Amino acid sequence: MTEFQKRVYKAVEQIPQGTVVTYGEVARMAGNVRASRAVGNILHKNPFFGVVPCHRVVHADGALAAPFAFGGERVQRELLEKEGVTFTQDGRVDMKKHGYVFEQG
C-alpha cells in the first residue's frame, strides 16, 4: 500500500457519522488536492470495509458514487440514511446540512 493510500484511508476514518465529505476534500487531506479521481479508485478497492467508512464520501454536488464498491448507490444511500443523512428531491445528499470539512492542521 502506498503512503498516499494510507493517508486516504486515515482521512476517511476521521469522517464523523452522519456527515459526508467530497472526494476532493479527502484528496486535500491526503496531501494532493488534484487527486480526487485517485481517491475514488482507492476507495473502490477499500480493504477495510466496516472500518474505513467510504460510504461517507460523495461527489462535490452531493451525488452518490454509482460504482460504490459495496453494492452501488442504493446500498450507499441506505448506509447514509441509517446515520441520519438526508437527501434532496433529486437524490443528492443535502450538503448544506451534512457536508463536513476537515480542519486544517
Short mmCIF file of C-alpha atoms in Angstrom, two decimals:
data_model
loop_
_atom_site.label_atom_id
_atom_site.label_comp_id
_atom_site.label_asym_id
_atom_site.label_seq_id
_atom_site.Cartn_x
_atom_site.Cartn_y
_atom_site.Cartn_z
CA MET A 1 0.00 0.00 0.00
CA THR A 2 1.33 3.43 -0.93
CA GLU A 3 1.72 6.30 1.51
CA PHE A 4 -0.99 8.22 -0.35
CA GLN A 5 -3.42 5.30 0.01
CA LYS A 6 -2.68 5.14 3.73
CA ARG A 7 -3.36 8.88 4.07
CA VAL A 8 -6.64 8.50 2.15
CA TYR A 9 -7.86 5.73 4.44
CA LYS A 10 -6.75 7.66 7.53
CA ALA A 11 -8.64 10.76 6.35
CA VAL A 12 -11.81 8.79 5.65
CA GLU A 13 -11.65 7.15 9.08
CA GLN A 14 -12.00 10.65 10.58
CA ILE A 15 -15.33 11.48 8.91
CA PRO A 16 -17.93 11.71 11.67
CA GLN A 17 -21.04 9.58 11.49
CA GLY A 18 -23.96 11.44 9.91
CA THR A 19 -21.72 13.59 7.73
CA VAL A 20 -20.15 13.30 4.29
CA VAL A 21 -17.12 14.75 2.55
CA THR A 22 -16.22 15.08 -1.10
CA TYR A 23 -13.58 13.16 -2.98
CA GLY A 24 -11.74 16.45 -3.41
CA GLU A 25 -11.76 17.12 0.33
CA VAL A 26 -10.30 13.67 1.00
CA ALA A 27 -7.64 14.30 -1.65
CA ARG A 28 -6.76 17.60 0.04
CA MET A 29 -6.49 15.95 3.45
CA ALA A 30 -4.33 13.18 1.97
CA GLY A 31 -1.93 15.75 0.56
CA ASN A 32 -2.82 16.05 -3.13
CA VAL A 33 -5.68 18.42 -3.97
CA ARG A 34 -5.71 17.23 -7.59
CA ALA A 35 -6.15 13.55 -6.79
CA SER A 36 -9.92 13.27 -6.31
CA ARG A 37 -10.21 10.60 -9.03
CA ALA A 38 -7.39 8.65 -7.42
CA VAL A 39 -9.27 8.84 -4.12
CA GLY A 40 -12.31 7.32 -5.84
CA ASN A 41 -10.22 4.47 -7.22
CA ILE A 42 -8.59 3.85 -3.84
CA LEU A 43 -11.92 3.77 -2.01
CA HIS A 44 -13.42 1.48 -4.64
CA LYS A 45 -10.83 -1.09 -3.51
CA ASN A 46 -11.21 -0.37 0.22
CA PRO A 47 -9.88 -3.47 2.03
CA PHE A 48 -11.12 -2.11 5.34
CA PHE A 49 -14.89 -2.08 4.79
CA GLY A 50 -16.59 -1.52 8.13
CA VAL A 51 -13.51 0.28 9.47
CA VAL A 52 -12.95 2.91 6.77
CA PRO A 53 -16.42 4.40 6.13
CA CYS A 54 -16.03 5.04 2.43
CA HIS A 55 -19.81 5.36 2.09
CA ARG A 56 -19.39 8.84 3.63
CA VAL A 57 -17.52 10.12 0.56
CA VAL A 58 -19.63 11.67 -2.21
CA HIS A 59 -19.26 13.87 -5.28
CA ALA A 60 -18.94 17.64 -4.80
CA ASP A 61 -22.60 18.14 -5.74
CA GLY A 62 -23.78 15.55 -3.20
CA ALA A 63 -24.32 12.82 -5.77
CA LEU A 64 -23.63 9.28 -4.66
CA ALA A 65 -21.00 7.06 -6.22
CA ALA A 66 -22.66 4.94 -8.89
CA PRO A 67 -19.84 2.39 -8.75
CA PHE A 68 -19.90 2.24 -4.92
CA ALA A 69 -17.81 -0.86 -4.30
CA PHE A 70 -20.07 -2.44 -1.72
CA GLY A 71 -23.40 -2.61 -3.52
CA GLY A 72 -23.93 0.52 -5.59
CA GLU A 73 -25.81 3.74 -4.91
CA ARG A 74 -28.73 2.00 -3.21
CA VAL A 75 -26.50 0.49 -0.53
CA GLN A 76 -24.53 3.70 -0.09
CA ARG A 77 -27.77 5.63 0.40
CA GLU A 78 -29.08 3.06 2.91
CA LEU A 79 -25.87 3.27 4.94
CA LEU A 80 -26.03 7.07 4.99
CA GLU A 81 -29.72 7.14 5.87
CA LYS A 82 -29.04 4.83 8.83
CA GLU A 83 -26.68 7.56 10.07
CA GLY A 84 -29.34 10.25 9.69
CA VAL A 85 -28.11 11.76 6.42
CA THR A 86 -30.92 13.34 4.41
CA PHE A 87 -31.28 13.82 0.68
CA THR A 88 -32.66 16.48 -1.62
CA GLN A 89 -35.55 15.85 -4.02
CA ASP A 90 -33.12 14.89 -6.78
CA GLY A 91 -31.46 12.18 -4.68
CA ARG A 92 -28.32 14.05 -3.66
CA VAL A 93 -27.00 14.40 -0.13
CA ASP A 94 -28.07 17.67 1.47
CA MET A 95 -24.52 19.06 1.58
CA LYS A 96 -25.53 22.20 3.48
CA LYS A 97 -26.81 20.04 6.29
CA HIS A 98 -24.39 17.09 6.22
CA GLY A 99 -21.23 18.30 4.47
CA TYR A 100 -18.11 18.10 6.63
CA VAL A 101 -14.86 19.95 6.13
CA PHE A 102 -11.70 18.72 7.80
CA GLU A 103 -9.90 21.29 9.91
CA GLN A 104 -6.54 22.41 8.62
CA GLY A 105 -3.65 21.25 10.66
#
